[in-house]
Coordinates of C-alpha atoms and ligand atoms in Angstrom, one line a residue:
M1 CA 165.0 89.5 96.9
T2 CA 161.5 89.2 95.2
L3 CA 158.7 91.6 95.3
K4 CA 157.2 89.2 98.0
D5 CA 160.0 90.0 100.4
Y6 CA 159.3 93.7 100.3
T7 CA 155.4 93.3 100.5
E8 CA 153.2 92.9 103.5
V9 CA 149.5 92.0 102.8
I10 CA 147.3 94.0 105.0
R11 CA 144.2 92.6 103.6
Q12 CA 143.7 89.5 101.5
G13 CA 141.8 89.6 98.2
D14 CA 140.8 87.2 95.6
S15 CA 143.1 85.2 93.3
S16 CA 143.3 88.3 90.8
G17 CA 144.1 90.7 93.6
N18 CA 140.6 92.4 93.8
G19 CA 140.1 93.5 97.4
M20 CA 143.6 93.2 98.4
L21 CA 145.6 95.8 100.2
I22 CA 149.4 95.8 100.6
R23 CA 152.2 97.7 101.9
I24 CA 155.5 97.7 100.2
T25 CA 158.6 98.7 102.1
L26 CA 161.6 99.7 100.0
P27 CA 165.1 99.0 101.3
S28 CA 165.4 102.7 102.3
G29 CA 162.2 102.5 104.3
Y30 CA 160.2 104.4 101.9
T31 CA 156.6 103.0 101.9
I32 CA 154.1 102.4 99.2
L33 CA 150.6 101.2 99.6
G34 CA 148.9 99.2 96.9
L35 CA 145.1 99.5 96.5
P36 CA 143.8 97.6 93.6
T37 CA 140.3 98.5 92.4
E38 CA 138.0 96.3 90.4
N39 CA 138.2 96.7 86.7
A40 CA 135.7 94.5 85.1
Y41 CA 134.7 95.3 81.5
G42 CA 132.8 92.1 81.0
G43 CA 133.4 90.0 78.0
G44 CA 136.1 87.2 77.5
W45 CA 139.2 89.0 78.6
D46 CA 140.3 90.2 82.0
L47 CA 143.1 92.8 82.6
G48 CA 142.8 92.4 86.4
P49 CA 142.2 95.3 88.8
T50 CA 143.8 98.6 88.4
W51 CA 146.6 98.9 90.9
N52 CA 146.4 102.4 92.3
Y53 CA 149.3 103.4 94.6
I54 CA 149.8 105.7 97.6
L55 CA 153.3 106.9 98.1
L56 CA 154.0 107.6 101.7
D57 CA 156.3 110.5 101.0
D58 CA 156.8 113.5 103.3
K59 CA 153.2 113.9 102.7
P60 CA 151.3 111.1 101.0
F61 CA 150.3 111.3 97.4
L62 CA 148.0 109.1 95.2
V63 CA 148.9 107.7 91.8
D64 CA 145.8 106.5 89.8
T65 CA 142.3 106.4 90.9
G66 CA 140.7 103.4 89.2
K67 CA 137.6 103.0 87.0
F68 CA 134.6 105.4 87.0
N69 CA 132.6 105.0 90.3
M70 CA 135.4 103.6 92.2
G71 CA 136.1 106.6 94.3
G72 CA 134.2 105.6 97.3
R73 CA 135.8 102.2 97.2
L74 CA 139.3 103.7 96.9
L75 CA 138.7 106.1 99.9
E76 CA 137.5 103.2 102.0
M77 CA 140.7 101.2 101.1
M78 CA 142.9 104.3 101.9
R79 CA 141.1 104.5 105.4
S80 CA 141.7 100.7 105.9
A81 CA 145.4 101.4 105.3
G82 CA 145.4 104.3 107.8
V83 CA 145.4 107.2 105.3
K84 CA 142.6 109.8 105.3
G85 CA 141.5 111.3 102.0
E86 CA 142.2 114.9 103.5
E87 CA 145.8 113.9 104.2
I88 CA 146.7 113.3 100.5
D89 CA 148.9 116.1 99.3
F90 CA 148.1 115.6 95.5
V91 CA 146.9 113.0 93.1
M92 CA 148.2 112.2 89.6
V93 CA 147.4 109.5 87.1
T94 CA 149.9 107.4 85.0
H95 CA 147.8 108.1 82.0
G96 CA 144.4 109.4 80.8
H97 CA 142.5 106.0 80.3
E98 CA 139.3 105.5 82.0
D99 CA 140.6 102.6 84.2
H100 CA 143.2 105.0 85.7
D101 CA 141.4 108.3 85.8
G102 CA 137.8 107.1 85.9
S103 CA 137.3 108.2 89.6
L104 CA 139.7 111.2 89.5
A105 CA 136.8 113.7 89.6
E106 CA 135.0 111.8 92.3
I107 CA 138.2 111.7 94.5
V108 CA 138.7 115.5 93.9
E109 CA 135.0 116.2 94.7
S110 CA 135.2 114.2 98.0
T111 CA 138.7 115.5 99.2
G112 CA 139.4 118.7 97.3
V113 CA 142.8 117.4 96.7
L114 CA 145.1 118.9 94.1
V115 CA 145.5 117.2 90.7
K116 CA 149.0 117.3 88.9
G117 CA 149.0 116.2 85.4
L118 CA 151.0 116.4 82.3
D119 CA 150.3 119.5 80.1
I120 CA 149.1 117.1 77.4
Y121 CA 146.7 115.5 79.8
D122 CA 145.4 119.0 80.8
R123 CA 144.7 119.8 77.2
L124 CA 143.3 116.6 76.0
I125 CA 140.6 116.1 78.7
R126 CA 138.9 119.3 77.6
I127 CA 135.9 119.7 75.5
Y128 CA 136.3 122.3 72.7
P129 CA 132.7 123.2 71.8
D130 CA 133.8 125.5 68.9
R131 CA 135.7 122.8 67.2
R132 CA 132.9 120.8 65.5
R133 CA 133.6 117.2 64.9
S134 CA 132.1 115.3 62.0
N135 CA 132.0 111.9 63.7
G136 CA 129.4 112.5 66.6
K137 CA 132.1 113.4 69.1
N138 CA 131.2 117.0 69.6
N139 CA 130.3 116.4 73.3
F140 CA 133.6 114.5 73.8
P141 CA 137.0 115.8 74.8
A142 CA 139.9 115.9 72.5
S143 CA 141.3 112.6 73.7
C144 CA 138.3 110.9 72.3
W145 CA 138.1 112.4 68.8
R146 CA 139.8 109.5 67.2
C147 CA 138.4 106.9 69.5
F148 CA 137.5 103.8 67.5
M149 CA 134.7 102.6 69.8
P150 CA 131.2 102.9 68.4
E151 CA 128.8 105.6 69.7
T152 CA 126.6 103.0 71.3
F153 CA 129.4 102.2 73.6
T154 CA 130.8 105.7 74.2
K155 CA 127.3 107.0 74.9
K156 CA 126.7 104.4 77.5
N157 CA 130.2 104.1 79.1
C158 CA 131.9 107.4 78.6
I159 CA 129.9 110.6 78.6
E160 CA 129.4 111.0 82.3
Y161 CA 133.0 110.2 83.3
Q162 CA 134.3 112.5 80.3
R163 CA 132.0 115.4 81.4
A164 CA 133.3 115.2 85.0
R165 CA 136.8 114.8 84.0
S166 CA 136.7 117.8 81.6
R167 CA 136.0 120.1 84.5
L168 CA 139.0 119.2 86.5
K169 CA 141.5 121.8 87.4
I170 CA 145.0 120.5 86.6
D171 CA 148.3 121.7 88.0
P172 CA 150.3 121.0 84.9
I173 CA 153.6 119.3 84.7
E174 CA 155.8 120.3 81.7
G175 CA 158.8 118.6 80.3
K176 CA 160.1 115.2 80.0
C177 CA 161.6 114.7 83.4
N178 CA 160.3 116.4 86.5
K179 CA 161.2 116.3 90.2
L180 CA 157.9 115.4 91.9
T181 CA 159.1 115.3 95.5
E182 CA 162.5 115.0 97.2
S183 CA 162.4 111.3 96.5
T184 CA 160.6 110.9 93.3
L185 CA 161.0 111.8 89.6
V186 CA 158.3 111.7 87.0
Y187 CA 159.3 110.8 83.4
H188 CA 157.1 111.3 80.2
V189 CA 156.8 107.9 78.6
P190 CA 154.3 108.3 75.7
G191 CA 153.2 105.7 73.3
H192 CA 150.5 103.5 75.0
S193 CA 148.9 106.9 75.6
P194 CA 150.4 110.4 74.7
D195 CA 150.3 111.4 78.4
S196 CA 151.8 108.2 79.8
L197 CA 154.1 108.8 82.9
A198 CA 156.5 106.6 85.0
I199 CA 157.5 107.6 88.6
F200 CA 160.8 106.6 89.8
V201 CA 161.2 106.3 93.6
L202 CA 164.7 106.8 94.9
G203 CA 166.1 104.4 92.4
E204 CA 164.5 101.6 94.2
A205 CA 161.1 101.3 92.5
V206 CA 159.3 102.5 89.5
L207 CA 155.6 102.9 88.9
V208 CA 155.1 102.2 85.1
G209 CA 151.3 102.4 84.6
D210 CA 150.4 100.3 81.6
T211 CA 153.6 101.1 79.7
V212 CA 155.2 97.8 80.9
L213 CA 152.9 95.0 82.2
P214 CA 153.6 91.4 83.1
D215 CA 152.2 88.7 80.7
I216 CA 150.1 91.3 78.7
T217 CA 151.4 93.3 75.8
P218 CA 150.2 96.9 76.1
W219 CA 148.7 98.2 72.9
P220 CA 150.3 101.2 71.4
S221 CA 148.2 104.2 70.2
Q222 CA 148.2 105.3 66.5
E223 CA 150.2 108.1 65.1
A224 CA 147.2 109.1 63.1
F225 CA 145.4 110.2 66.3
F226 CA 147.7 113.1 66.3
D227 CA 146.1 114.7 63.2
Q228 CA 143.1 115.5 65.1
V229 CA 144.6 117.1 68.1
H230 CA 147.8 118.8 66.8
E231 CA 146.2 122.2 67.0
I232 CA 145.4 121.7 70.6
L233 CA 148.9 120.5 71.6
K234 CA 150.7 123.3 69.7
P235 CA 153.4 124.6 70.1
R236 CA 155.0 122.1 72.3
Y237 CA 154.3 118.9 70.5
T238 CA 154.6 119.1 66.8
A239 CA 155.5 115.5 65.6
A240 CA 153.0 112.6 65.9
E241 CA 155.7 110.0 66.4
S242 CA 157.1 111.9 69.4
I243 CA 154.0 111.1 71.5
Y244 CA 151.7 108.7 69.6
G245 CA 152.1 105.3 68.0
L246 CA 154.5 102.4 68.1
R247 CA 157.6 104.4 67.6
A248 CA 156.8 106.6 70.5
Y249 CA 156.1 103.6 72.7
I250 CA 159.3 101.7 71.9
K251 CA 161.4 104.9 72.5
S252 CA 159.7 105.0 75.9
L253 CA 160.5 101.4 76.6
V254 CA 164.2 102.0 75.8
K255 CA 164.0 105.0 78.1
L256 CA 162.8 103.0 81.0
K257 CA 165.4 100.3 80.4
E258 CA 168.3 103.0 80.3
L259 CA 166.9 104.6 83.5
G260 CA 166.7 101.3 85.2
K261 CA 170.2 100.2 84.2
S262 CA 172.0 101.7 87.2
M263 CA 169.4 100.5 89.7
N264 CA 169.9 97.2 91.2
D265 CA 166.8 95.1 92.3
L266 CA 164.5 97.8 90.9
I267 CA 161.0 97.0 92.1
V268 CA 158.6 97.5 89.0
L269 CA 155.0 98.4 90.0
P270 CA 152.6 98.0 87.1
A271 CA 149.0 99.2 86.9
H272 CA 147.7 95.7 86.2
R273 CA 148.4 92.1 87.3
L274 CA 151.0 92.9 90.0
F275 CA 149.2 90.0 91.6
Y276 CA 147.3 87.6 89.4
H277 CA 146.4 83.9 89.4
D278 CA 147.4 83.7 93.0
Q279 CA 151.0 84.9 92.3
W280 CA 153.1 87.9 92.6
N281 CA 154.5 89.1 89.3
K282 CA 158.0 90.2 89.5
I283 CA 159.2 92.2 86.6
D284 CA 162.8 92.5 85.6
L285 CA 162.7 95.8 83.7
P286 CA 165.5 95.1 81.1
T287 CA 164.3 91.6 80.4
R288 CA 160.5 92.6 80.0
V289 CA 161.4 95.6 77.8
D290 CA 163.4 93.3 75.5
E291 CA 160.5 90.8 75.4
L292 CA 158.0 93.6 74.5
I293 CA 160.2 95.1 71.7
Q294 CA 160.8 91.5 70.3
H295 CA 157.1 91.0 70.4
H296 CA 156.6 94.1 68.1
I297 CA 159.4 93.0 65.8
Q298 CA 157.8 89.6 65.4
R299 CA 154.4 91.2 64.7
C300 CA 155.8 93.6 62.0
G301 CA 157.4 90.5 60.3
D302 CA 154.2 88.6 60.5
I303 CA 152.2 91.4 58.9
L304 CA 154.6 91.5 56.1
K305 CA 154.2 87.8 55.6
I306 CA 150.4 88.3 55.4
L307 CA 151.0 91.0 52.8
E308 CA 153.1 88.7 50.6
K309 CA 149.6 87.5 49.3
G310 CA 148.7 90.9 48.1
P311 CA 147.5 94.3 49.4
R312 CA 145.2 94.2 52.5
T313 CA 143.3 96.6 54.6
A314 CA 144.0 96.8 58.3
R315 CA 140.9 95.0 59.0
E316 CA 141.7 92.1 56.6
I317 CA 145.2 91.8 58.2
A318 CA 143.6 91.8 61.6
V319 CA 141.2 89.0 60.5
A320 CA 144.0 86.9 59.0
Y321 CA 146.2 87.5 61.9
F322 CA 144.2 87.2 65.1
K323 CA 142.3 84.0 66.3
E324 CA 138.6 84.2 66.3
P325 CA 137.8 84.8 70.0
L326 CA 139.9 87.9 70.0
L327 CA 137.9 89.3 67.1
S328 CA 134.4 89.0 68.5
G329 CA 132.5 92.1 69.6
F330 CA 134.7 95.1 70.1
G331 CA 137.8 92.9 69.7
I332 CA 137.9 93.4 66.0
L333 CA 138.3 97.2 66.6
L334 CA 141.2 96.7 69.1
A335 CA 142.8 94.2 66.8
E336 CA 142.6 96.7 63.9
N337 CA 144.1 99.4 65.9
E338 CA 147.0 97.2 66.9
I339 CA 147.5 96.4 63.2
I340 CA 147.5 100.0 62.0
S341 CA 150.0 100.9 64.8
H342 CA 152.4 98.4 63.3
C343 CA 151.7 99.3 59.7
E344 CA 152.4 103.0 60.5
L345 CA 155.9 101.9 61.6
L346 CA 156.3 99.7 58.5
N347 CA 155.2 102.7 56.3
A348 CA 157.7 104.9 58.1
C349 CA 160.6 102.7 57.2
G350 CA 159.6 102.0 53.8
D351 CA 158.5 98.2 54.1
T352 CA 154.9 99.0 53.2
V353 CA 153.1 101.8 51.4
V354 CA 149.3 102.7 51.3
E355 CA 147.6 102.3 48.1
G356 CA 144.0 102.9 47.0
R357 CA 141.3 102.2 49.6
E358 CA 143.5 102.1 52.6
K359 CA 145.3 98.9 51.4
F360 CA 148.8 98.3 52.7
T361 CA 151.2 96.9 50.1
A362 CA 154.6 95.3 50.9
T363 CA 157.4 97.0 49.0
G364 CA 159.7 94.1 49.4
S365 CA 162.1 95.8 51.7
M366 CA 162.7 94.6 55.3
A367 CA 164.0 97.6 57.2
F368 CA 161.7 97.3 60.3
E369 CA 163.8 95.4 62.6
S370 CA 166.9 97.5 62.3
A371 CA 164.6 100.6 62.5
I372 CA 163.0 99.3 65.6
L373 CA 166.3 98.3 67.2
S374 CA 167.9 101.8 66.4
L375 CA 165.1 103.8 68.1
E376 CA 166.5 106.0 70.7
P377 CA 164.6 108.1 73.2
D378 CA 164.6 111.8 72.6
W379 CA 164.8 112.3 76.4
Ligands
LIG1 ZN1 144.9 100.1 82.3

């Protein structure tokens, strides 16, 4: 059986899935609606729309809300699929990135719906006026304190969204695995973002957010982000690598693979590119997880190769590693982030050390591959 066999297209969209509306009926009869909202950032690359989902549980609930200003669009799509905003029992987001919770405040304002969110999310979305930042981020929530985007970008794109989001009331979820409804379990799968979640439905489907995507490699966060927020996340989260960075991300991938092991024909519902280039993307969870882990092993090896020529900063490695189109505009910042995530792992296993002026130096050891392959989820 393929994804297509379970899926009925209620409304056709474009070749990337924009404007589409689908109904997925699982073997047990449990129904999930897919409501992709436009997610255009401009520039050369396209992630495709954000796939928001409504799970038609005993009472329907919504997962993800699309980009900022997509609330009206999402409510219209819900109505077209036969669900009124007031009928939604609660809403939650797969993680706190703007393309997923951008319209959360707008949806709450329109419908009064309850928001469930991980305790980390509840803390990171708040603005802490007493904690002065040195980098112009005083009016931004804790999740933004280590944001690498320049102020010109954040002032234009983020302030309004962050303000609305910081006022949300959250019904917090604590713990690594929680029963959400009779049919659904939610797992903490940090790494891409410290608050990333995956929702398993009856052992038949899993909503993975951006933790696993078809044909795109989700970028990991940096362990260094934890330094700025550890005071806010105390006492529950005390180790950077348990929620931030490449090590956390790989542990979460392994967790998803282990969970999916006993589930045959598990339908994987990602938050981007479920449908793209006029095709359905079926994800085989164990295969995709292995591919993603291999990708990171390869990248660590490539970085060590670049460092054979001598110590380099993350930016110098990024420039040597990535091709020109990826480095233009803000691309260089994303590329640098990606390199730092990998260098943090290389540092942790002794393959590199940081010397003067943030330069990474290869030590000659090659422990990264076995270190990555022995990472185990701390459930
Ligand atoms: Zn996303």
